[in-house]
CSV table of C-alpha atoms in Angstrom, one decimal:
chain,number,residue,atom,x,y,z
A,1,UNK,CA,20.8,137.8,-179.5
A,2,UNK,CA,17.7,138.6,-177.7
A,3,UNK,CA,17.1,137.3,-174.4
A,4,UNK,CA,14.5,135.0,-173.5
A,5,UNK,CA,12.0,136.7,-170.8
A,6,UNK,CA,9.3,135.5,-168.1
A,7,UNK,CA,9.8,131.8,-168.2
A,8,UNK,CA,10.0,131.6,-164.2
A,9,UNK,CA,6.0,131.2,-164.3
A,10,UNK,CA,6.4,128.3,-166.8
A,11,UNK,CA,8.7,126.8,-164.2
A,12,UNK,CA,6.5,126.3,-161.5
A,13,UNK,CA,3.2,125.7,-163.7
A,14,UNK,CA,1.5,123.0,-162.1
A,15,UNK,CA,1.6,120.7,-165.5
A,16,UNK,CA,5.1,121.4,-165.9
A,17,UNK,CA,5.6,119.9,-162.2
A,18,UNK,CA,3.6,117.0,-163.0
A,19,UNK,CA,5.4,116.2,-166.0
A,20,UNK,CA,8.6,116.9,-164.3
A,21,UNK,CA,7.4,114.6,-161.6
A,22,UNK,CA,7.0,111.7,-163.7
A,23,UNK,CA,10.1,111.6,-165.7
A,24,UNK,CA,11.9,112.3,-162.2
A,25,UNK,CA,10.1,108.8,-161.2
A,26,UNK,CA,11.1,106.9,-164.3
A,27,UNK,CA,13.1,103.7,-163.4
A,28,UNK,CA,12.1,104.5,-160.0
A,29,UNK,CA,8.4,104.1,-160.0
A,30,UNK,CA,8.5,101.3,-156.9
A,31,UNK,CA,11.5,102.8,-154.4
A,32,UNK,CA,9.9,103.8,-151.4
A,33,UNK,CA,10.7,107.9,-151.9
A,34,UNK,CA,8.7,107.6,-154.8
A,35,UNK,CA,5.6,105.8,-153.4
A,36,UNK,CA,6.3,108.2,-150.2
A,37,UNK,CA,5.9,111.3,-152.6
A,38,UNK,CA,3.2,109.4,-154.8
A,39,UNK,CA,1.2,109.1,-152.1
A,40,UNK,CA,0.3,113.2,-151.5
A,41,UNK,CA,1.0,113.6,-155.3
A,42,UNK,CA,-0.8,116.6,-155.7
A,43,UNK,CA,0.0,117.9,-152.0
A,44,UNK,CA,3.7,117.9,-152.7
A,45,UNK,CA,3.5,119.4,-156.3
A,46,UNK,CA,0.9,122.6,-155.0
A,47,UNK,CA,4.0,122.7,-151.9
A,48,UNK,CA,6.7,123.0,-154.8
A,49,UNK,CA,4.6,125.7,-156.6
A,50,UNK,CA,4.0,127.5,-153.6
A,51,UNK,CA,7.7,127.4,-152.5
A,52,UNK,CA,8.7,128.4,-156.2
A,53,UNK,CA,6.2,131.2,-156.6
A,54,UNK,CA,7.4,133.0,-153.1
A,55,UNK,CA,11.1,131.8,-153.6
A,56,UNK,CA,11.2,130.0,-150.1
A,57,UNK,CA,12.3,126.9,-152.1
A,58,UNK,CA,15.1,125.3,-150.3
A,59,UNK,CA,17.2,122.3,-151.4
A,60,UNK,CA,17.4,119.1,-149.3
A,61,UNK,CA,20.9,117.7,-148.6
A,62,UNK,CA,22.1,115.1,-151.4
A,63,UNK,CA,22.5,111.3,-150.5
A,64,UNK,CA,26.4,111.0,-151.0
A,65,UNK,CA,28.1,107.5,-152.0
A,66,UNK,CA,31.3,106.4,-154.3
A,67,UNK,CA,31.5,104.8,-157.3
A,68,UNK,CA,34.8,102.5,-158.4
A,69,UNK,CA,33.6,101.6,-162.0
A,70,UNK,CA,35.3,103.0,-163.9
A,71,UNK,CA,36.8,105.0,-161.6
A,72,UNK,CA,36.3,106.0,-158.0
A,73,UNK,CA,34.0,109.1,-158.1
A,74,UNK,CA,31.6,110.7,-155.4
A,75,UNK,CA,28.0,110.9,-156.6
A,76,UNK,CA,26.1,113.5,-154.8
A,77,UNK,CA,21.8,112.7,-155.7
A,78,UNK,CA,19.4,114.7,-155.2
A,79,UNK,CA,15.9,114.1,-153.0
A,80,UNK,CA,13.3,113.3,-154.9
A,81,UNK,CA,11.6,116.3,-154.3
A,82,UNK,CA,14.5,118.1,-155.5
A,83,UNK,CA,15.0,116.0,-158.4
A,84,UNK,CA,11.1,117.1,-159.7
A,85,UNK,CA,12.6,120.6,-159.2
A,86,UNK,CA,15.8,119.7,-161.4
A,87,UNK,CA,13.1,118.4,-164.1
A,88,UNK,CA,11.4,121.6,-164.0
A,89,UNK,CA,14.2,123.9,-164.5
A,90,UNK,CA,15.5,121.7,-167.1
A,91,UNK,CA,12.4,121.6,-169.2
A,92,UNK,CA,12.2,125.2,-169.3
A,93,UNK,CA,15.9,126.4,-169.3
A,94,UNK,CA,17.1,124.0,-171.8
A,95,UNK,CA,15.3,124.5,-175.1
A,96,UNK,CA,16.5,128.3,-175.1
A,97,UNK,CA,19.9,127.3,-174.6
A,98,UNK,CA,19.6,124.3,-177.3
A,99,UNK,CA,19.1,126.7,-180.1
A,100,UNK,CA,22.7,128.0,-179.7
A,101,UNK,CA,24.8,125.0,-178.9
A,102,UNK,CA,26.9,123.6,-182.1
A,103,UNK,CA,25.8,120.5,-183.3
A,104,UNK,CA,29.1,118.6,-182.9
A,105,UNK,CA,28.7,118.6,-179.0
A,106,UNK,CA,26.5,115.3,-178.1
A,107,UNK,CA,26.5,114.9,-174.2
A,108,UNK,CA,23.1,114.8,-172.4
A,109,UNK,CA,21.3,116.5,-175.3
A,110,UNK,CA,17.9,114.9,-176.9
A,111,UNK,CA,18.8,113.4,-180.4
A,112,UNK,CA,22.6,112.9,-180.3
A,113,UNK,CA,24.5,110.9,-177.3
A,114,UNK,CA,27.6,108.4,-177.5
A,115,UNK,CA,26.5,106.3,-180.6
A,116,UNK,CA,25.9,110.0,-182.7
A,117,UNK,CA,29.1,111.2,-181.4
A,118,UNK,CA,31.5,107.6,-182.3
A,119,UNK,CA,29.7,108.4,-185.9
A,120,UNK,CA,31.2,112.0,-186.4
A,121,UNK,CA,34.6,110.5,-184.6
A,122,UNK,CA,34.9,107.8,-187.3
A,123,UNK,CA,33.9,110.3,-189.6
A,124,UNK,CA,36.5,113.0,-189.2
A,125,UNK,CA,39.1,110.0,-188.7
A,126,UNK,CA,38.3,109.1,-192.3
A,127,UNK,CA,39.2,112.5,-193.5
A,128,UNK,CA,41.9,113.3,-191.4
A,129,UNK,CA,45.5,112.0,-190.8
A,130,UNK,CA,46.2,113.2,-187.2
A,131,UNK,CA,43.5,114.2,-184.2
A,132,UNK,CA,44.3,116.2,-180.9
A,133,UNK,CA,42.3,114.5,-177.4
A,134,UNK,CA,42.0,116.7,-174.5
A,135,UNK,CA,39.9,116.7,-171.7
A,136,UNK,CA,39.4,118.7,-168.6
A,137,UNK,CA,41.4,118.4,-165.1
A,138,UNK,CA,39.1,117.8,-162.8
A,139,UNK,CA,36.1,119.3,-165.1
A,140,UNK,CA,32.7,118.8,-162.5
A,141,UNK,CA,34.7,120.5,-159.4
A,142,UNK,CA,36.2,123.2,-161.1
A,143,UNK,CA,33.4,124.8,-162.4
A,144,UNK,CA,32.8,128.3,-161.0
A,145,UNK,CA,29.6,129.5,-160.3
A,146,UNK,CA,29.9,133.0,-161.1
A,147,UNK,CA,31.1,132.3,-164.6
A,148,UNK,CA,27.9,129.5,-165.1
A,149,UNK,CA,25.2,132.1,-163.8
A,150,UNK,CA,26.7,135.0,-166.1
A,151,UNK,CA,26.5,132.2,-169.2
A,152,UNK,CA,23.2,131.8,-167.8
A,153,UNK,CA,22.3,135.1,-167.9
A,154,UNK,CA,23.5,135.9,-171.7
A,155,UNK,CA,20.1,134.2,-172.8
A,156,UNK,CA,17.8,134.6,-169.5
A,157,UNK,CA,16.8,137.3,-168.8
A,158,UNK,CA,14.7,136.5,-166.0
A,159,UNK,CA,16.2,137.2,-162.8
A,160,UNK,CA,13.6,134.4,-160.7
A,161,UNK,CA,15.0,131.9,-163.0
A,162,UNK,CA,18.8,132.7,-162.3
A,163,UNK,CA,18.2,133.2,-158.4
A,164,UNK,CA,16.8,129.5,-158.3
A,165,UNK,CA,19.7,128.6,-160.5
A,166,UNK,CA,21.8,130.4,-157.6
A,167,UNK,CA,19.9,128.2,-155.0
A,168,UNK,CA,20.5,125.0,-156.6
A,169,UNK,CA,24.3,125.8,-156.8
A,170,UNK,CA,24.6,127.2,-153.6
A,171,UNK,CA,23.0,124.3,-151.4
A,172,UNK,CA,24.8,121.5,-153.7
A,173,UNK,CA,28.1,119.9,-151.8
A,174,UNK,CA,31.3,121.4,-153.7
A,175,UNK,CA,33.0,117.7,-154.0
A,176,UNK,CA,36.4,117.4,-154.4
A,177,UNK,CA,38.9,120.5,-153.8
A,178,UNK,CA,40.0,121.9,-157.1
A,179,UNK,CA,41.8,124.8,-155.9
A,180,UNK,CA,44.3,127.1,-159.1
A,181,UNK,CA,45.2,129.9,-160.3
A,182,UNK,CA,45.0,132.1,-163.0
A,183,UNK,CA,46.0,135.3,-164.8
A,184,UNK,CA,44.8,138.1,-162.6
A,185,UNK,CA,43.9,136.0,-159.6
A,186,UNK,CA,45.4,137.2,-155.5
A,187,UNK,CA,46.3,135.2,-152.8
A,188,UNK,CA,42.7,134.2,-151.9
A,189,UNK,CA,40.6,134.4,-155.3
A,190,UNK,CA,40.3,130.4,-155.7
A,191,UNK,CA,39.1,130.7,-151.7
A,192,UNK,CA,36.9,133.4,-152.5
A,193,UNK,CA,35.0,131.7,-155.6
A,194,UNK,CA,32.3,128.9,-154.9
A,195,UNK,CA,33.2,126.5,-157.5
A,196,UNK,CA,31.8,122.7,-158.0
A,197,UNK,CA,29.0,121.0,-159.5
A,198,UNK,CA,28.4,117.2,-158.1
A,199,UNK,CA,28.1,114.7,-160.4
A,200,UNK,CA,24.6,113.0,-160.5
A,201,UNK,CA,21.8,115.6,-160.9
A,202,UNK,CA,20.1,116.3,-163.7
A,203,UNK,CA,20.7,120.1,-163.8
A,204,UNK,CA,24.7,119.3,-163.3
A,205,UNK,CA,24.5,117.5,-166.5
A,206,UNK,CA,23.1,121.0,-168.0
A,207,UNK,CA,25.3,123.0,-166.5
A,208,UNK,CA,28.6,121.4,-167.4
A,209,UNK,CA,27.2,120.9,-170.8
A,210,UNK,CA,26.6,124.7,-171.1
A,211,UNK,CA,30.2,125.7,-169.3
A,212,UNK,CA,31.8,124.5,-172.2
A,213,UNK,CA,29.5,126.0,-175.1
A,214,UNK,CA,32.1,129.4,-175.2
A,215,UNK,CA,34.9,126.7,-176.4
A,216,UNK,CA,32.8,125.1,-178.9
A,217,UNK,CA,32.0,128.4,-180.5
A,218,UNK,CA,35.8,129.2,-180.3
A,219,UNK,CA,37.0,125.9,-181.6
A,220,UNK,CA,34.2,126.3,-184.5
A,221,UNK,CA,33.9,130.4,-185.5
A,222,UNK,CA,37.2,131.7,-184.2
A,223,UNK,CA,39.7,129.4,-184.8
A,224,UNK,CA,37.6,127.3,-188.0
A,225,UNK,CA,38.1,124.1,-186.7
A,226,UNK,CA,36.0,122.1,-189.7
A,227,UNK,CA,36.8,118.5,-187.2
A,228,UNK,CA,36.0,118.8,-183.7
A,229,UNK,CA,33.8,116.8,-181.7
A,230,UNK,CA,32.8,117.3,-177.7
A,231,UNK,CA,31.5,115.1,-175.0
A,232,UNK,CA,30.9,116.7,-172.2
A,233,UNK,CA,35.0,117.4,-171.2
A,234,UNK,CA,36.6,115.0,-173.6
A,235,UNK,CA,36.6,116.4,-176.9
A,236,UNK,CA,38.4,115.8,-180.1
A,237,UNK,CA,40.3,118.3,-182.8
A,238,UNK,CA,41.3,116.5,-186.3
A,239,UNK,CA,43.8,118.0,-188.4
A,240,UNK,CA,46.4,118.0,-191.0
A,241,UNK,CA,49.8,118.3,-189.4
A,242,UNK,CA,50.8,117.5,-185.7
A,243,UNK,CA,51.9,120.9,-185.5
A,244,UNK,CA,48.9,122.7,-186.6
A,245,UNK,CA,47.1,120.9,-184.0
A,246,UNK,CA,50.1,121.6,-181.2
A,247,UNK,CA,49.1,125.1,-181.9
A,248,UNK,CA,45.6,124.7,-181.7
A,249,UNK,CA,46.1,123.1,-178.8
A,250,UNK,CA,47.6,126.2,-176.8
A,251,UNK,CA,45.0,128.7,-178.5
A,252,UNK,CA,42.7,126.7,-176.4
A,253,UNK,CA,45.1,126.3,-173.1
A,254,UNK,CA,44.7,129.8,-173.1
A,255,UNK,CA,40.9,130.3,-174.1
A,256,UNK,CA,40.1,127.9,-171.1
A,257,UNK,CA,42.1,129.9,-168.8
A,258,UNK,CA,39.1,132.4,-168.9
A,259,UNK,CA,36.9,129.9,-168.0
A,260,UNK,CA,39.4,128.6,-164.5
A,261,UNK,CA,40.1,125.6,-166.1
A,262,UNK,CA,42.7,123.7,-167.3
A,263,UNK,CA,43.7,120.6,-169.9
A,264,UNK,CA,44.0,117.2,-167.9
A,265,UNK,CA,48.3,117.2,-168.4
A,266,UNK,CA,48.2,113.8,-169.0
A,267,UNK,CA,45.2,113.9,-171.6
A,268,UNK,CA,46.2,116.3,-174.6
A,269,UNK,CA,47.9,114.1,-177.2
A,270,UNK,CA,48.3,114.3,-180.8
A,271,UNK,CA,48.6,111.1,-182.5
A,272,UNK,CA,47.7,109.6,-186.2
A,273,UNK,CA,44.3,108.8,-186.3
A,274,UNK,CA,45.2,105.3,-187.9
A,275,UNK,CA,46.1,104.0,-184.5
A,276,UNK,CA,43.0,104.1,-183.1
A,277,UNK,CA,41.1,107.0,-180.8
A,278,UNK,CA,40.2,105.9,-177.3
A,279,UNK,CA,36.5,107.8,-177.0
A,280,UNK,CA,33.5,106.4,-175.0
A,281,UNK,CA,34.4,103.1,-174.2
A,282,UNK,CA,35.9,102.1,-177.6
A,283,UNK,CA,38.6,102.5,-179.8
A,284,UNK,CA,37.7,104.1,-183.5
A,285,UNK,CA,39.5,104.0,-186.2
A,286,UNK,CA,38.9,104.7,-189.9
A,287,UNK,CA,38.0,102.1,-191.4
A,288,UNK,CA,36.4,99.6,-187.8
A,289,UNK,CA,35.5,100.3,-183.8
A,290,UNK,CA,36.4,98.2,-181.2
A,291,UNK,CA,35.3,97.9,-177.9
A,292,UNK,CA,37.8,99.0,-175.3
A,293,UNK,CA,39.3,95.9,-172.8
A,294,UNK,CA,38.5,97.0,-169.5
A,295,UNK,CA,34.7,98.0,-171.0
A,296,UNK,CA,34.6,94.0,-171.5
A,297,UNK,CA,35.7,93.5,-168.4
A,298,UNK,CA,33.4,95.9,-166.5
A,299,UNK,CA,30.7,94.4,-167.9
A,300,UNK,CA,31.4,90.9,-167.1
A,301,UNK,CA,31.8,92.1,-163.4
A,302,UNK,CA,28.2,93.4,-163.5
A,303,UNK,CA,26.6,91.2,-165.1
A,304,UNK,CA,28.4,87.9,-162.8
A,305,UNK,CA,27.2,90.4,-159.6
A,306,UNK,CA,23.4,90.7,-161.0
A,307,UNK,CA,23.4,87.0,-161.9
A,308,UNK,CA,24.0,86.5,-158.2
A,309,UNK,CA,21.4,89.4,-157.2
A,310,UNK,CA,19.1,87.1,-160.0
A,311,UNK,CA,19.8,83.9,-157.3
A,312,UNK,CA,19.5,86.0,-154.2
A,313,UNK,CA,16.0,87.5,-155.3
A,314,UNK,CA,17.3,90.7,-155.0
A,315,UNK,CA,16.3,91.3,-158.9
A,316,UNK,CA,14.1,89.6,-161.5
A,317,UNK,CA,15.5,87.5,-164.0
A,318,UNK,CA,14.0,90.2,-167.0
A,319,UNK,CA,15.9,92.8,-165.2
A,320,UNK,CA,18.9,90.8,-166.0
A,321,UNK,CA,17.9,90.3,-169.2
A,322,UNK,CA,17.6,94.0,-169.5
A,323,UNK,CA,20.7,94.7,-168.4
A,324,UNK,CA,22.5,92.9,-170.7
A,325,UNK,CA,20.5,93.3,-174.1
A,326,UNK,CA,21.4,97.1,-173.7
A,327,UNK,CA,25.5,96.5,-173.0
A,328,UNK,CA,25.0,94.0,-176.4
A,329,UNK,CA,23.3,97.2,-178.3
A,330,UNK,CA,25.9,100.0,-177.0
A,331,UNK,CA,28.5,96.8,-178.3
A,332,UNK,CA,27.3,96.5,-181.6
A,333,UNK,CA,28.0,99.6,-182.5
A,334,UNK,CA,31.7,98.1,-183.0
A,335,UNK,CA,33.2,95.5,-184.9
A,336,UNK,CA,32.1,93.3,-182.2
A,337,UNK,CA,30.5,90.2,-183.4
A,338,UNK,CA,32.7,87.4,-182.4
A,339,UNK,CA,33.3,89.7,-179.2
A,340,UNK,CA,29.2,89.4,-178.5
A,341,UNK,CA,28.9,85.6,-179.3
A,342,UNK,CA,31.7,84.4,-177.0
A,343,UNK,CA,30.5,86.7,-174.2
A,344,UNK,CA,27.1,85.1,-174.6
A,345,UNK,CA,28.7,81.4,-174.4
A,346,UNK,CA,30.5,82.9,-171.3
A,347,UNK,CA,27.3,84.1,-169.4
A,348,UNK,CA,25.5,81.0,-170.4
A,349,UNK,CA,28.1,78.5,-168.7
């Protein structure tokens, strides 16, 4: 497959900036890094062509803070000026990878996402009887950057392009430890290899979503997996017999191995499909979907602390509003009717 050539210029084209700019903005329009950097709009795009162009582009350091819902996690976000850069890349970079990914892997790619994805699970659970869930120890920190910029490199040929993909990598914070070993490795190898992605850029998103593209071509032309599904690290094999799927299961133990990573121990079961399949917040089965427990009860938390942001002034009331139409849409892509009405009656009292 050819590789795709002098895109770096498309990069730092002042439109492509500007466009970049304003989806980087979006749902952000009125915080004050945006107004700050809206305010010498076209001062601050010519200083990230210029910086581009003579590769003196330089990274800012990432606001750090922890999530607990639905699980305590360190986000690492970009500066906005960085962020315009991550838009950039991403706007390029992506389409030529796009082309080649399968089209049973739905995270963070335009025209599939979660609801796409519960589809083809429900799908394959109708046809059949048993289905193998894995995901990824530790996925986000244990990515290793040589690997990324050499799967990088198998469709860019542009060396500009993979030196700011270098830069971007390089100035990010690694995050969590996830130090292994694997077949061939010393003593120091996992100390020697920068490894880590943070979650909460845009170009992290693209990067773990391309790590993982060698498996889904495995999965797919190698081992002629006809169900399999991916999002992001949690990914899905159907089959007919637990112990066609056991094997499948080390086949890809093994293939991930050449990736330095590993299957989460505690998240590689085989079960029937007609006891339901915990995947993106719900629980499918065959023939119905329903909503996962705690996902009720996340919500509920959010929405009781935005009704008290709604007293405080802190938010509007149609941002509340907003808020909660779009949990009721992602719900009703379940059996979730009753669910939806009492919730209502709930928030209402």
């Amino acid at each position: 497959m050819k590789r795709a050539k002098n895109l770096f210029e498309s990069i730092a084209d002042f439109e492509n900036l500007f466009r970049a700019y304003r989806r980087a903005r979006r749902g952000k329009r009125y915080r004050e890094y945006a107004l700050d950097f809206d305010a010498r709009l076209e001062e601050n795009l010519l200083g990230i062509r210029k910086d581009l162009l003579e590769e003196t582009y330089e990274p800012s350091s990432y606001r750090i803070f922890r999530i607990r819902d639905p699980k305590p996690r360190e986000i690492a976000a970009p500066r906005f000026r960085d962020r315009v850069v991550h838009h950039a890349f991403s706007a390029v970079v992506e389409p030529v990878f796009e082309r080649t990914f399968i089209g049973d892997s739905y995270a963070c790619r335009v025209g599939r996402g979660t609801h796409k994805a519960l589809n083809r699970c429900q799908e394959f659970a109708r046809r059949f009887p048993y289905v193998l869930q894995c995901d990824v120890r530790k996925y986000f920190p244990s990515i290793d950057h040589a690997i990324l910029i050499d799967l990088l490199a198998r469709r860019i040929a542009d060396e500009k392009i993979l030196r700011l993909a270098r830069t971007i990598l390089s100035f990010a914070p690694e995050g969590e430890a996830a130090i292994d070993y694997f077949p061939g490795d010393d003593l120091f190898t996992p100390l020697e290899r920068r490894r880590g992605i943070p979650i909460g850029s845009l170009t992290s998103q693209f990067f773990a979503n391309l790590y993982l593209d060698p498996l889904d071509h495995y999965v797919k032309e190698t081992l002629r997996v006809r169900g399999y599904v991916r999002y992001m690290d949690d990914f899905l094999l159907f089959g007919e017999t637990k112990m066609g799927l056991a094997c499948l299961r080390d086949l890809i133990r093994r293939f991930l191995e050449s990736l330095r990573l590993e299957l989460h121990p505690g998240k590689q079961e085989i079960h029937p499909v007609r006891c339901g399949i915990p995947f993106l917040g719900f629980r499918v089965f065959p023939d119905r979907r329903r909503i996962k427990r705690e996902n009720v009860t996340r919500f509920l938390r959010r929405m009781k602390k935005k009704r008290e942001e709604v007293r405080s002034g802190a938010i509007s009331e149609a941002k509340y509003r907003e808020s909660l139409l779009a949990w009721i849409a992602h719900a009703e892509h379940g059996e979730t009717r009753a669910l939806r009405k009492a919730l209502f009656c709930r928030l209402a009292a």
